Short mmCIF file of C-alpha atoms in Angstrom, two decimals:
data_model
loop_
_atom_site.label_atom_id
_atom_site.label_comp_id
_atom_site.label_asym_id
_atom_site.label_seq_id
_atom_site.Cartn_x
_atom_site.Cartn_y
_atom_site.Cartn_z
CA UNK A 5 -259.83 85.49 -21.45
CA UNK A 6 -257.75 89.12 -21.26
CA UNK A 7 -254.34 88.15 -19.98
CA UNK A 8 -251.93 90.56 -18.78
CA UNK A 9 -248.30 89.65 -18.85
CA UNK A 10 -245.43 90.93 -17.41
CA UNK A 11 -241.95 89.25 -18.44
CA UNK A 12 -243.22 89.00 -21.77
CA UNK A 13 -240.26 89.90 -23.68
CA UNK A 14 -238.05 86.83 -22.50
CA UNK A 15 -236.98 83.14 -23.65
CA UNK A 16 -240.88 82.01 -22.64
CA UNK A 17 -242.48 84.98 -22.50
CA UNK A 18 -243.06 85.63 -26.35
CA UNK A 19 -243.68 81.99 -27.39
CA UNK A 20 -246.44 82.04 -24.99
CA UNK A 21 -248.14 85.20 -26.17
CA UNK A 22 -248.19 84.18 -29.26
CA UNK A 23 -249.64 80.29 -27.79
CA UNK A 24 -252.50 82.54 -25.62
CA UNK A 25 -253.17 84.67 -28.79
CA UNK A 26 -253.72 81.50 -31.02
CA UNK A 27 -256.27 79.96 -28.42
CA UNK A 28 -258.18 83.18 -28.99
CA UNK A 29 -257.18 84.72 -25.39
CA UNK A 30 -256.11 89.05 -25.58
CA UNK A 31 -252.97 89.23 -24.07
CA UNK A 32 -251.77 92.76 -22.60
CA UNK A 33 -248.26 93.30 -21.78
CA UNK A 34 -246.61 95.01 -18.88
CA UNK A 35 -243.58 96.89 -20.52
CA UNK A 36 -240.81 99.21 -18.63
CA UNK A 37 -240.22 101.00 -22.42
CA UNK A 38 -241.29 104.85 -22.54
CA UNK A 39 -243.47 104.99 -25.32
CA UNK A 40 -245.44 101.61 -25.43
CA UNK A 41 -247.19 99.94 -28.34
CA UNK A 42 -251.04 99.06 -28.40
CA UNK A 43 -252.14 96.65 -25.94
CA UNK A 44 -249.07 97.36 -23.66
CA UNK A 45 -248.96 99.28 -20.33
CA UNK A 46 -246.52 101.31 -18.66
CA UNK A 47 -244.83 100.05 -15.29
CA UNK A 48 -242.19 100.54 -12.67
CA UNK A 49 -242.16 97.46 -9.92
CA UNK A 50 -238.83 99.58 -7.88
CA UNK A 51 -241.12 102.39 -7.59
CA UNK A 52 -244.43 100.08 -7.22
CA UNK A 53 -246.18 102.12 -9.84
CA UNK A 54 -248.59 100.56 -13.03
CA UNK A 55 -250.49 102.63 -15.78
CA UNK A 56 -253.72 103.27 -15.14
CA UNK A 57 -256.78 100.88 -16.73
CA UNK A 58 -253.52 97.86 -17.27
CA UNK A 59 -255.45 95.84 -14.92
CA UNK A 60 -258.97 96.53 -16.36
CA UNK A 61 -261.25 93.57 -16.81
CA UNK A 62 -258.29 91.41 -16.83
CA UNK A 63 -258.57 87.80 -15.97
CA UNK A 64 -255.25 86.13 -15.13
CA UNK A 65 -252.24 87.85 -14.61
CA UNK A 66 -248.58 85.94 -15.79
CA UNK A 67 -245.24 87.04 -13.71
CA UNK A 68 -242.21 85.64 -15.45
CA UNK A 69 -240.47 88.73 -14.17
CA UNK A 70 -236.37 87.95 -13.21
CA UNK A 71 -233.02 88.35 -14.17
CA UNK A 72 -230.39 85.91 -15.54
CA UNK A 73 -228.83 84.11 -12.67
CA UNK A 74 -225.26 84.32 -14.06
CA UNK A 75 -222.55 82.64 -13.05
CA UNK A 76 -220.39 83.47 -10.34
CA UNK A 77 -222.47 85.58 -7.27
CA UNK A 78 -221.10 88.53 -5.96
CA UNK A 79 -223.30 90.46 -3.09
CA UNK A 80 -224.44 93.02 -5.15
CA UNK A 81 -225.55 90.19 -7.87
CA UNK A 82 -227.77 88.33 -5.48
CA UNK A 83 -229.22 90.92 -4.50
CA UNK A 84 -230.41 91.90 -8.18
CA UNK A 85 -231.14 88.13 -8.63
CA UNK A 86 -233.48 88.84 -5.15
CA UNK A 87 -234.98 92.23 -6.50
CA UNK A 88 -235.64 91.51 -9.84
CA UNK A 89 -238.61 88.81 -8.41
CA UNK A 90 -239.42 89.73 -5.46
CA UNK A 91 -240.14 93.50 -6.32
CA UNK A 92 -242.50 92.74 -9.55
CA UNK A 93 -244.59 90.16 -7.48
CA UNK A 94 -245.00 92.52 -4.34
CA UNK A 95 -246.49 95.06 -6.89
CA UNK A 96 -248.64 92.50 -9.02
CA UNK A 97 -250.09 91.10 -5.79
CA UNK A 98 -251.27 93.98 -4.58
CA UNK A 99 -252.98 95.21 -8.30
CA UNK A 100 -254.29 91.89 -7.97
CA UNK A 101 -256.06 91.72 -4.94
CA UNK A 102 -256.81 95.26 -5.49
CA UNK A 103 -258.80 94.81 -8.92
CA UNK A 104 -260.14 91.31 -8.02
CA UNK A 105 -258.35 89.28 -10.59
CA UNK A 106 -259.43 86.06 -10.36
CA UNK A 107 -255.78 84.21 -11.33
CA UNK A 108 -252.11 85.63 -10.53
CA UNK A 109 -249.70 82.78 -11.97
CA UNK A 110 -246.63 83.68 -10.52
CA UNK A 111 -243.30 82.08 -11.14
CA UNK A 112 -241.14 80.57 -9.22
CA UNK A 113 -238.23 78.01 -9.85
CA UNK A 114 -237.90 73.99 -9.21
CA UNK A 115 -234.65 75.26 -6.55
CA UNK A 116 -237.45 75.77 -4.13
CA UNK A 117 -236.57 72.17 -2.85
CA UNK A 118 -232.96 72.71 -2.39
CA UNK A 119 -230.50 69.34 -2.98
CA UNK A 120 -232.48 66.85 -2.74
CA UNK A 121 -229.75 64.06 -4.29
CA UNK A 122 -231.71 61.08 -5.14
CA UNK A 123 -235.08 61.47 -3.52
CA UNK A 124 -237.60 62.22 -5.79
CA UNK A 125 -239.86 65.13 -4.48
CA UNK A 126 -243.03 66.85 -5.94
CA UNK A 127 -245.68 69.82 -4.84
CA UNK A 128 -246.07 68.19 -1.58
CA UNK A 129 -242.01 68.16 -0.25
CA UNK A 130 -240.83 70.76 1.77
CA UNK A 131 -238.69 73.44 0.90
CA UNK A 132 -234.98 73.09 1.24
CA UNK A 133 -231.96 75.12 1.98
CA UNK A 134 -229.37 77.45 0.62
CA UNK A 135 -229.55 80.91 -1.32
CA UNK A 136 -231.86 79.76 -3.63
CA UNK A 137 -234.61 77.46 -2.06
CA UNK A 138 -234.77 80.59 0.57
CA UNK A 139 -235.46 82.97 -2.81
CA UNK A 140 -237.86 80.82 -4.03
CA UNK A 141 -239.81 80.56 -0.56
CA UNK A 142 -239.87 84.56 -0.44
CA UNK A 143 -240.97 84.65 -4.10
CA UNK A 144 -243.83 82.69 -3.42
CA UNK A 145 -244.80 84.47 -0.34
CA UNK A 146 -244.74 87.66 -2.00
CA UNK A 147 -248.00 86.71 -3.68
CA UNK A 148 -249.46 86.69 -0.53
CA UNK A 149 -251.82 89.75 -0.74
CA UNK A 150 -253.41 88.19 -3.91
CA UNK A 151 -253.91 84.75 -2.17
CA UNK A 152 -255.66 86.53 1.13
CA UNK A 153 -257.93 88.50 -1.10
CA UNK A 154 -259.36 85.66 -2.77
CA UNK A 155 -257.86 84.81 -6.07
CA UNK A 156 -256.26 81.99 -7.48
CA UNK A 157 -252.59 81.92 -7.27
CA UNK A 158 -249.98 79.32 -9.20
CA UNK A 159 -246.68 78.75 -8.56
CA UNK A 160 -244.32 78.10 -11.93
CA UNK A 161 -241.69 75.88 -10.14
CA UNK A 162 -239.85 75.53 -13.46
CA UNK A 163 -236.67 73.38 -14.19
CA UNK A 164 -234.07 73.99 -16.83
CA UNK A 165 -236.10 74.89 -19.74
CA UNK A 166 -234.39 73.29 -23.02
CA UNK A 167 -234.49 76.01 -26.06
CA UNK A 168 -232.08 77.53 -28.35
CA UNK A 169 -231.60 80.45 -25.91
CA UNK A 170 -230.95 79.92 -22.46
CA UNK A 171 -228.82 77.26 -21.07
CA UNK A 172 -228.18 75.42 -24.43
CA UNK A 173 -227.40 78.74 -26.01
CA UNK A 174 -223.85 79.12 -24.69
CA UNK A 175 -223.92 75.35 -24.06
CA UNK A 176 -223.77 73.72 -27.63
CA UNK A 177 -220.88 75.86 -29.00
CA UNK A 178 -219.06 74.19 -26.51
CA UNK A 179 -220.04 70.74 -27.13
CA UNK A 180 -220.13 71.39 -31.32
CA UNK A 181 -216.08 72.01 -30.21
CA UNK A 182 -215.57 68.75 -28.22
CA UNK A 183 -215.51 70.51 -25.39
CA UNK A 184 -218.36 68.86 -23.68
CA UNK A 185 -218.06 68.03 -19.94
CA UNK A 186 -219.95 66.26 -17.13
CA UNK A 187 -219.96 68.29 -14.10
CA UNK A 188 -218.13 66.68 -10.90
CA UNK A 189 -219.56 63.34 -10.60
CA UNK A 190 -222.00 63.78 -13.11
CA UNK A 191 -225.10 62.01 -10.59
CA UNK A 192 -226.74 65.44 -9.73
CA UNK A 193 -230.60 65.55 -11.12
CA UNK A 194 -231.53 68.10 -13.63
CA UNK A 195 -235.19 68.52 -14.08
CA UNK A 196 -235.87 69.74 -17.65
CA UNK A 197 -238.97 71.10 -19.63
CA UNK A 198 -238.62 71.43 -23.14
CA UNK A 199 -239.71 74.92 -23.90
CA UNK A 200 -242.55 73.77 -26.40
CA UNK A 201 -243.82 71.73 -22.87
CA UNK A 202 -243.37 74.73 -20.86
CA UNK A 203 -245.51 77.28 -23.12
CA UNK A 204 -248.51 74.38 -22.79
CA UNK A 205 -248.20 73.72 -19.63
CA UNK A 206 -248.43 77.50 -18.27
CA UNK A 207 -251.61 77.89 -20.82
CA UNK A 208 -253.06 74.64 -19.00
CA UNK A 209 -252.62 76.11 -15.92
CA UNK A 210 -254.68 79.67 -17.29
CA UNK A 211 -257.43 77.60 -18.74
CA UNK A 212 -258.06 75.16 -16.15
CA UNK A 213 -259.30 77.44 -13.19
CA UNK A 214 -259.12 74.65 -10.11
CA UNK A 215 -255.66 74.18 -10.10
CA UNK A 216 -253.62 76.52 -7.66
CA UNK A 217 -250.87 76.30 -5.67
CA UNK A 218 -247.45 75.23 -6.46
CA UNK A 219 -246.81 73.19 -10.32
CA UNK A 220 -243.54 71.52 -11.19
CA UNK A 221 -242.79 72.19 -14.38
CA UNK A 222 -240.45 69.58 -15.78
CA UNK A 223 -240.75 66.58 -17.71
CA UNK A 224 -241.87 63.21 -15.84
CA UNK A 225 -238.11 61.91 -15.77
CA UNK A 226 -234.90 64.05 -14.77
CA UNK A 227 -231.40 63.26 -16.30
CA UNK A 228 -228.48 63.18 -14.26
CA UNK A 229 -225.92 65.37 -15.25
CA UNK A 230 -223.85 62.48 -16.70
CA UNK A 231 -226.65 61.58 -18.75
CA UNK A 232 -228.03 64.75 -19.87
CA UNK A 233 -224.24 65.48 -20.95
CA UNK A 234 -224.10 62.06 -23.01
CA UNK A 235 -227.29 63.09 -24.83
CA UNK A 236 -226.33 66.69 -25.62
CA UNK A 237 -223.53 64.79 -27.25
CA UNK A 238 -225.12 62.42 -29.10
CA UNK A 239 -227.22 65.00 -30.46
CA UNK A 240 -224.47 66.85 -32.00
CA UNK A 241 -222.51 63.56 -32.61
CA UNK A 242 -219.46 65.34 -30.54
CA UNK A 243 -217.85 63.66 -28.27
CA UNK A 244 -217.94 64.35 -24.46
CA UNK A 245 -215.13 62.64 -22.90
CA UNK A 246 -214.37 66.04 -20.39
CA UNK A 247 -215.08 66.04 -16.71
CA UNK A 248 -214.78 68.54 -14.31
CA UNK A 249 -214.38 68.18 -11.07
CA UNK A 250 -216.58 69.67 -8.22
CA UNK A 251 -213.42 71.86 -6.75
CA UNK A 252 -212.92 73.46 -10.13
CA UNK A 253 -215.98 74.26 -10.16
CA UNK A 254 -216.19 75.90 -6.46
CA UNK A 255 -213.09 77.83 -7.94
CA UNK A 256 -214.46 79.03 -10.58
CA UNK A 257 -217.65 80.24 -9.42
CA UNK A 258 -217.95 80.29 -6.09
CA UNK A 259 -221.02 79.61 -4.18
CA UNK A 260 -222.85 79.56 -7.64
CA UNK A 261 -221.27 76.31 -8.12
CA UNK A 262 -223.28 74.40 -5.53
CA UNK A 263 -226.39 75.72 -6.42
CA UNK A 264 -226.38 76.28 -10.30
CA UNK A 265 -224.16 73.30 -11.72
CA UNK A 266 -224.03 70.29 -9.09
CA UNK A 267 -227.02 70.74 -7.02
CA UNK A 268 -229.23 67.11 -7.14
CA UNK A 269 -233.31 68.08 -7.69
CA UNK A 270 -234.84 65.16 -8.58
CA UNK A 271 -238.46 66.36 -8.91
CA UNK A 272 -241.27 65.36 -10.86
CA UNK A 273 -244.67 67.11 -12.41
CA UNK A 274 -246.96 65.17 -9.78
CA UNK A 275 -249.85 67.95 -10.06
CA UNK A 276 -249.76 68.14 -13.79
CA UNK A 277 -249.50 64.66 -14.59
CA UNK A 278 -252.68 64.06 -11.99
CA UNK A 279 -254.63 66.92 -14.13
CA UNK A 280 -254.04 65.35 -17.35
CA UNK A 281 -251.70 67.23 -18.38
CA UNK A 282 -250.01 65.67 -22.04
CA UNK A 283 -246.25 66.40 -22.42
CA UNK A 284 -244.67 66.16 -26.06
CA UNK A 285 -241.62 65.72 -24.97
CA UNK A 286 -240.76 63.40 -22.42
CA UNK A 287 -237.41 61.82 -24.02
CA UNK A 288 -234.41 63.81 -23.13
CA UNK A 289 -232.83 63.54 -26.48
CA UNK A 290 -236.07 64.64 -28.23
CA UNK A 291 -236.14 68.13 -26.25
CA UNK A 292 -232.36 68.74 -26.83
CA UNK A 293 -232.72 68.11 -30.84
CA UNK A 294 -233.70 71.88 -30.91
CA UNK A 295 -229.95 71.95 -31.29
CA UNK A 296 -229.23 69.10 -33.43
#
């Protein structure tokens, strides 16, 4: 298959190129730099303009456009958080449907079902509330021009994908210090993917052409916050004996807080795990040895 990519250049986005490339797809790249390389293309989602021939007998087209979520929100920083997806799929859904291709995986985030505290939800539940479950429901409808004219659209409703970058990058210093802590009560779900997991599962999803619609992507069984912060330890035989507490927290970061650090989303991979889907990783402590 030709696969065109845009978000190539992040914590997924260049593991999986080099995952398509090995399973003998050509990847293409969507790039923002001014003189791109072979096999890259020229693009500006603000100003909704692509290079010509990018989309050119292409197949499926990947969006893992969007910028870090930070920590604590200011107005102007949601709005970037907003722009940074919702402007990249407005464009790609319209090249789409305009050049008929067939797949537009799009992606989109596991928040989409707000706090759900101990009710386990999949593809079916219904969206929830707050700043992000409301992004993730206009990030998904932004595809809509590619799913009216026809082609196949996926939703990557990821969860906290475990890698050396990302979360655990800042993460582990602290907890190599002793300075791990559980966050307030420590009984919020976090649904985690191990980033090996992730890069097959988003390749499953390009290869097998009848799945569409929204995919968790997270491993069969979330940790709790008390339990994921346990493990981390364990891993890097620290101790973790910290805890802190849910009005700290609000202090610190605001209304980030609620939705990044003790927001409950117990979800699982119903859709993949019906499709066959094989994770590798479906023990906490194996996924966070990446760190070990």
């Amino acid at each position: 298959m030709r696969i065109l990519i845009a978000g190539s250049s992040g914590l997924i986005g260049r593991p999986l190129m080099a995952a398509l490339r090995e399973s003998g797809h050509e990847v293409r790249r969507l790039v923002r730099a001014s003189s791109p390389a072979a096999g890259e293309y020229r693009w500006d989602p603000p100003a909704g303009r692509v290079e010509d021939g990018a989309f050119d007998g292409v197949d499926a087209v990947i969006n893992l456009c969007g910028s870090p979520m930070g920590m604590r929100w200011s107005a102007a920083r949601k709005q970037m958080i907003v722009d940074s997806r919702i402007e990249p799929t407005d464009v790609l859904a319209e090249e789409v449907a305009e050049h008929g291709v067939p797949s537009l995986l799009n992606a989109s985030a596991i928040s989409f079902y707000g706090d759900t505290g101990e009710t386990v939800v999949d593809e079916t539940s219904a969206a929830g509330q707050g700043f992000l479950a409301g992004l993730c429901q206009r990030w998904e409808a932004a595809t809509g021009p590619a799913v009216r004219a026809g082609a196949r659209v996926v939703h990557l409703r990821t969860g906290l994908v475990l890698a050396r970058g990302g979360l655990l990058g800042p993460l582990a210093p602290l907890f190599r210090l002793g300075l791990g802590a559980r966050l307030g009560d420590g009984r919020q779900f976090m649904p985690w993917i191990s980033l090996a997991d992730e890069v097959a599962a988003i390749r499953f999803l390009v290869e097998h052409e009848t799945l569409t619609g929204p995919v968790n992507l997270c491993a069969p069984e979330p940790a709790t916050n008390a339990e994921f912060t346990r493990t981390l330890a364990r891993v890097l035989h620290r101790p973790a004996p910290w805890w802190v507490p849910a009005s700290a927290l609000r202090l610190a970061l605001g209304e980030a807080a609620d939705e990044l650090a003790l927001m409950s989303v117990r979800a699982v991979p119903a859709v993949l795990t019906k499709a066959g889907f094989s994770f590798t990783d479906t023990r906490l402590e194996r996924a966070l040895a990446v760190v070990g």
